[in-house]
Short mmCIF file of C-alpha atoms and ligand atoms in Angstrom, two decimals:
data_model
loop_
_atom_site.label_atom_id
_atom_site.label_comp_id
_atom_site.label_asym_id
_atom_site.label_seq_id
_atom_site.Cartn_x
_atom_site.Cartn_y
_atom_site.Cartn_z
CA GLY A 1 0.85 -0.14 -0.28
CA SER A 2 1.06 3.83 0.43
CA LEU A 3 3.44 4.82 2.65
CA LEU A 4 0.99 8.73 2.12
CA SER A 5 -1.21 9.74 0.14
CA ALA A 6 -3.60 12.79 -0.34
CA GLU A 7 -7.46 12.62 -1.77
CA GLY A 8 -9.17 16.13 -3.00
CA LEU A 9 -6.57 18.74 -1.47
CA HIS A 10 -7.93 21.91 -2.19
CA LYS A 11 -6.44 25.35 -1.02
CA THR A 12 -6.32 28.89 -1.28
CA TYR A 13 -4.01 32.49 -0.54
CA GLY A 14 -7.27 34.16 -0.48
CA ALA A 15 -8.32 35.17 -3.78
CA THR A 16 -5.07 33.22 -5.57
CA PRO A 17 -6.27 29.30 -5.81
CA ALA A 18 -3.02 27.09 -4.87
CA LEU A 19 -4.14 23.77 -5.56
CA ASP A 20 -7.49 22.98 -6.81
CA GLY A 21 -8.48 19.06 -5.99
CA ALA A 22 -4.87 17.55 -5.92
CA ASP A 23 -4.35 13.84 -5.54
CA PHE A 24 -1.68 12.25 -4.75
CA SER A 25 0.65 9.08 -3.66
CA ILE A 26 3.00 7.67 -2.90
CA HIS A 27 5.50 4.31 -1.81
CA PRO A 28 7.63 3.72 0.77
CA GLY A 29 11.17 3.54 -0.95
CA GLU A 30 9.60 5.10 -4.13
CA VAL A 31 10.92 8.88 -5.74
CA VAL A 32 8.15 10.80 -6.91
CA ALA A 33 9.88 14.15 -8.67
CA VAL A 34 6.89 16.27 -8.31
CA MET A 35 6.84 18.94 -11.84
CA GLY A 36 5.56 21.63 -13.41
CA PRO A 37 4.95 25.51 -13.81
CA SER A 38 6.19 27.83 -11.71
CA GLY A 39 3.36 28.52 -9.75
CA SER A 40 1.45 25.97 -10.75
CA GLY A 41 0.74 24.32 -6.28
CA LYS A 42 4.06 22.73 -6.22
CA SER A 43 5.03 23.90 -2.75
CA THR A 44 2.11 23.74 -1.55
CA LEU A 45 1.53 20.79 -2.75
CA LEU A 46 4.61 19.27 -0.89
CA HIS A 47 3.69 21.41 2.61
CA CYS A 48 0.73 20.21 3.19
CA LEU A 49 2.36 16.58 1.93
CA ALA A 50 4.65 17.08 5.01
CA GLY A 51 2.14 19.14 6.84
CA ILE A 52 3.87 21.88 6.97
CA ILE A 53 -0.11 24.06 6.00
CA GLN A 54 -3.40 22.75 6.04
CA PRO A 55 -5.64 21.76 3.22
CA ASP A 56 -8.65 24.22 2.89
CA SER A 57 -10.30 20.85 1.93
CA GLY A 58 -8.98 17.43 1.23
CA THR A 59 -7.09 14.50 2.96
CA VAL A 60 -3.05 13.42 3.59
CA ARG A 61 -2.85 10.12 5.16
CA TYR A 62 0.41 8.93 6.43
CA GLY A 63 0.63 5.31 7.52
CA PRO A 64 -2.01 5.10 9.91
CA HIS A 65 -2.49 8.93 10.90
CA THR A 66 -4.90 11.11 9.10
CA LEU A 67 -1.88 14.23 9.17
CA THR A 68 -5.14 16.60 8.72
CA GLY A 69 -6.30 15.50 11.44
CA LEU A 70 -3.92 15.93 14.37
CA THR A 71 -3.64 19.05 15.66
CA ASP A 72 -0.49 21.22 14.93
CA VAL A 73 1.64 20.26 17.38
CA GLN A 74 1.19 16.40 16.83
CA ARG A 75 1.87 17.19 13.02
CA SER A 76 4.95 18.74 14.13
CA ALA A 77 5.76 15.78 16.33
CA LEU A 78 5.15 13.46 13.38
CA ARG A 79 7.50 15.50 10.60
CA ARG A 80 10.10 15.49 14.08
CA SER A 81 10.32 11.62 14.11
CA ASP A 82 8.99 10.72 10.89
CA PHE A 83 10.11 13.51 7.90
CA GLY A 84 13.71 15.23 7.01
CA PHE A 85 13.58 17.83 4.61
CA VAL A 86 15.61 19.62 2.61
CA PHE A 87 14.98 23.56 0.98
CA GLN A 88 16.88 25.08 -1.79
CA PHE A 89 19.12 26.74 -0.41
CA GLY A 90 20.23 24.23 2.84
CA GLN A 91 18.58 26.56 5.41
CA LEU A 92 21.53 25.65 7.48
CA VAL A 93 21.66 27.85 11.37
CA PRO A 94 24.84 29.85 10.64
CA GLU A 95 25.96 29.79 13.83
CA LEU A 96 26.94 25.81 13.95
CA THR A 97 29.62 24.30 12.79
CA CYS A 98 28.59 21.72 10.16
CA LEU A 99 29.18 18.68 11.75
CA GLU A 100 26.17 20.66 14.95
CA ASN A 101 24.11 21.46 12.02
CA VAL A 102 23.42 17.45 11.03
CA ALA A 103 23.80 16.20 14.75
CA LEU A 104 20.81 19.04 15.49
CA PRO A 105 17.65 17.06 14.96
CA LEU A 106 19.35 13.54 16.19
CA ARG A 107 19.64 16.58 19.66
CA LEU A 108 15.76 16.93 19.10
CA ASN A 109 14.91 13.59 19.24
CA GLY A 110 16.00 12.55 22.38
CA VAL A 111 19.72 11.21 20.77
CA LYS A 112 22.87 11.79 23.12
CA ARG A 113 25.00 14.17 21.86
CA LYS A 114 27.89 11.83 21.61
CA ASP A 115 25.93 9.14 19.68
CA ALA A 116 24.29 12.61 17.62
CA GLU A 117 27.93 13.49 16.25
CA ARG A 118 28.79 9.85 15.52
CA GLN A 119 26.30 9.45 13.90
CA ALA A 120 26.31 13.28 12.60
CA ARG A 121 30.32 12.92 11.11
CA THR A 122 29.35 9.22 9.62
CA TRP A 123 26.22 10.54 7.17
CA LEU A 124 28.95 13.54 6.17
CA GLU A 125 31.27 10.28 5.45
CA ARG A 126 28.09 8.90 3.13
CA LEU A 127 27.63 12.19 1.47
CA GLU A 128 31.61 13.13 1.12
CA VAL A 129 31.82 15.91 3.47
CA GLU A 130 33.51 14.90 6.42
CA THR A 131 36.21 17.16 5.69
CA VAL A 132 34.34 20.56 6.48
CA GLY A 133 32.28 19.30 9.24
CA GLY A 134 34.66 21.63 11.40
CA GLN A 135 33.27 24.52 9.13
CA ARG A 136 30.28 26.54 9.34
CA PRO A 137 28.11 26.72 6.51
CA GLY A 138 29.21 30.62 5.38
CA GLU A 139 32.75 28.94 5.24
CA VAL A 140 31.49 26.22 2.13
CA SER A 141 30.37 26.01 -1.48
CA GLY A 142 27.37 25.65 -2.38
CA GLY A 143 27.68 22.18 -3.38
CA GLN A 144 28.90 21.27 -0.09
CA GLY A 145 26.41 23.27 2.21
CA GLN A 146 23.24 21.53 0.16
CA ARG A 147 25.12 18.28 0.53
CA ILE A 148 25.01 18.87 4.55
CA ALA A 149 21.02 19.27 4.40
CA VAL A 150 21.50 16.54 2.64
CA ALA A 151 22.98 14.41 5.62
CA ARG A 152 20.14 16.44 7.92
CA ALA A 153 17.60 15.22 5.81
CA LEU A 154 18.29 11.77 6.12
CA ALA A 155 20.08 11.21 9.53
CA THR A 156 17.29 10.66 11.90
CA ALA A 157 16.52 7.56 9.08
CA PRO A 158 13.11 9.39 8.24
CA ARG A 159 10.78 7.18 6.37
CA VAL A 160 10.47 10.24 4.16
CA VAL A 161 11.92 13.64 2.20
CA PHE A 162 10.59 16.59 1.04
CA ALA A 163 12.70 18.44 -1.03
CA ASP A 164 12.15 21.26 -2.68
CA GLU A 165 14.72 22.49 -5.36
CA PRO A 166 16.85 21.31 -3.81
CA THR A 167 19.45 22.00 -6.47
CA GLY A 168 17.94 25.11 -7.96
CA ALA A 169 20.63 26.88 -6.89
CA LEU A 170 23.60 24.32 -8.11
CA ASP A 171 25.92 24.43 -11.36
CA SER A 172 24.23 20.71 -12.98
CA LEU A 173 27.66 18.40 -12.44
CA ASN A 174 27.39 20.02 -8.45
CA GLY A 175 23.40 19.00 -9.42
CA GLU A 176 23.51 15.48 -10.21
CA ARG A 177 26.17 15.38 -7.16
CA VAL A 178 23.49 15.74 -4.93
CA MET A 179 20.89 14.05 -6.06
CA SER A 180 22.27 11.18 -6.76
CA LEU A 181 23.97 11.35 -3.00
CA LEU A 182 20.78 11.89 -2.07
CA THR A 183 18.65 9.23 -4.43
CA ASP A 184 21.66 6.68 -2.83
CA ALA A 185 20.58 7.49 0.44
CA ALA A 186 17.45 6.81 0.40
CA ARG A 187 17.26 4.06 -1.23
CA ASP A 188 19.48 1.76 1.12
CA THR A 189 17.12 3.05 4.03
CA ASN A 190 13.65 2.81 1.64
CA ALA A 191 13.26 6.17 2.61
CA ALA A 192 9.95 7.93 -0.32
CA VAL A 193 11.14 11.52 -0.81
CA VAL A 194 8.91 13.35 -2.53
CA LEU A 195 11.16 15.78 -5.16
CA VAL A 196 10.71 19.43 -6.45
CA THR A 197 12.02 20.51 -9.82
CA HIS A 198 12.13 22.18 -12.84
CA GLU A 199 14.76 20.18 -13.95
CA ALA A 200 14.28 17.13 -16.50
CA ARG A 201 18.02 16.89 -15.48
CA VAL A 202 16.83 16.20 -11.69
CA ALA A 203 13.95 14.43 -12.22
CA ALA A 204 15.29 11.84 -14.19
CA TYR A 205 16.36 10.50 -10.81
CA SER A 206 13.59 9.40 -9.80
CA ASP A 207 11.32 6.08 -10.59
CA ARG A 208 8.52 8.89 -11.01
CA GLU A 209 7.14 11.79 -12.72
CA ILE A 210 4.07 13.73 -11.82
CA VAL A 211 3.37 17.24 -13.53
CA VAL A 212 1.44 19.64 -11.49
CA ARG A 213 -0.69 22.24 -13.62
CA ASP A 214 -3.02 24.48 -12.06
CA GLY A 215 -3.50 22.96 -9.38
CA ARG A 216 -3.94 19.53 -9.86
CA VAL A 217 -1.94 16.51 -10.67
CA LYS A 218 -1.06 14.86 -13.91
CA ASP A 219 0.49 12.21 -13.73
CA MET A 220 3.31 11.87 -16.90
CA LEU A 221 2.74 8.19 -18.47
CA ALA A 222 -1.57 9.23 -18.01
CA GLY A 223 -1.28 11.62 -20.34
CA LEU A 224 1.33 10.47 -22.78
CA ILE A 225 -0.96 6.86 -23.33
P1 LIG B 1 4.87 26.49 -7.54
O1 LIG B 1 5.83 26.13 -5.95
O2 LIG B 1 4.72 25.54 -7.90
O3 LIG B 1 5.23 27.72 -7.68
P2 LIG B 1 3.21 27.28 -5.16
O4 LIG B 1 2.26 26.45 -4.20
O5 LIG B 1 4.76 28.35 -4.38
O6 LIG B 1 3.42 26.93 -6.42
O7 LIG B 1 1.81 28.01 -5.78
C1 LIG B 1 1.23 28.07 -5.87
C2 LIG B 1 -0.43 29.79 -6.54
O8 LIG B 1 0.09 29.75 -4.50
C3 LIG B 1 0.90 30.95 -7.10
O9 LIG B 1 -0.01 31.53 -6.97
C4 LIG B 1 0.88 31.62 -5.63
O10 LIG B 1 1.63 33.06 -5.67
C5 LIG B 1 0.45 31.42 -4.66
N1 LIG B 1 0.43 31.15 -2.96
C6 LIG B 1 1.98 30.88 -3.16
N2 LIG B 1 2.50 30.91 -1.81
C7 LIG B 1 1.18 31.77 -1.36
C8 LIG B 1 1.20 32.43 0.21
N3 LIG B 1 2.24 32.71 1.10
N4 LIG B 1 0.80 33.73 -0.50
C9 LIG B 1 0.19 34.04 -0.99
N5 LIG B 1 -0.51 32.79 -2.47
C10 LIG B 1 0.72 31.98 -2.56
P1 LIG B 2 9.02 28.54 -5.91
O1 LIG B 2 10.26 28.42 -5.98
O2 LIG B 2 8.37 26.76 -5.67
O3 LIG B 2 7.90 28.75 -6.39
P2 LIG B 2 7.94 30.73 -4.65
O4 LIG B 2 9.66 31.10 -5.08
O5 LIG B 2 6.97 30.85 -5.23
O6 LIG B 2 8.60 29.15 -4.53
O7 LIG B 2 7.17 31.00 -3.35
C1 LIG B 2 8.54 30.76 -2.09
C2 LIG B 2 7.86 31.24 -0.68
O8 LIG B 2 6.54 32.40 -1.05
C3 LIG B 2 6.87 29.84 -0.20
O9 LIG B 2 6.92 29.83 0.73
C4 LIG B 2 5.76 30.23 -0.66
O10 LIG B 2 4.34 30.04 -0.06
C5 LIG B 2 5.59 32.50 -0.40
N1 LIG B 2 4.67 32.72 -2.22
C6 LIG B 2 4.00 32.64 -2.71
N2 LIG B 2 4.07 33.42 -3.78
C7 LIG B 2 3.13 34.41 -2.49
C8 LIG B 2 2.34 34.98 -2.58
N3 LIG B 2 1.97 35.06 -3.89
N4 LIG B 2 2.32 36.09 -1.90
C9 LIG B 2 2.93 35.93 -0.99
N5 LIG B 2 3.73 34.36 -0.58
C10 LIG B 2 3.54 33.95 -1.66
#
């Protein structure tokens, strides 16, 4: 069955419609690329699926939970324990070292400092950025910063990783490197990935592509048949 699914999502911002009956589903370990023109509702869909915002109507289910039926506090707790996030501009904490940034979500989940740092170090090695662990995010390159952001997103062994234009600020070589490291790590841990991207080259790392248009989801293959 599906791990995460949504039915009939509607969301408007004032008079601006963002989602107009969007449906979605993803299986454990699956990598889905969400494509579509700017302003079509991709980010809003991602934020509803991740429980960051609530749709005006419609249902989001995650495992046995109905996300749309939970309180804000319950949704935050679930996000922290089960979801990981990668954003376009890493959004790392500038005052912390790269290692501390990766250790932070583990600490927030109650892992003791020594263990959190040991696990964070393993993730930095995995993403091939162990040499910058002691530096602050402002001191590393864009590609290194995004790999730190991926390490941070995966460190808590999330069941779903949400990535919103994770390579949008990178050149194509660094972008592909981040995508290949992200999808390999996700496959190894059987994490599902919901990836918003404009770039076909980035979407090529997914198992399945969907297109959002005018707040509705179209299956790429269904459009071709
Ligand atoms: P995409 O990610 O595909 O660019 P978005 O989900 O960001 O699309 O936006 C969908 C529509 O909703 C757009 O018209 C956008 O301007 C609008 N929108 C998104 N977020 C907000 C917001 N916080 N306030 C007002 N309008 C918003
Ligand atoms: P994307 O790059 O996914 O298209 P945007 O750059 O359009 O996203 O939006 C970035 C942020 O601004 C998002 O948090 C979105 O919700 C918000 N936003 C988008 N459009 C509007 C808008 N018209 N008014 C207010 N906030 C918006």
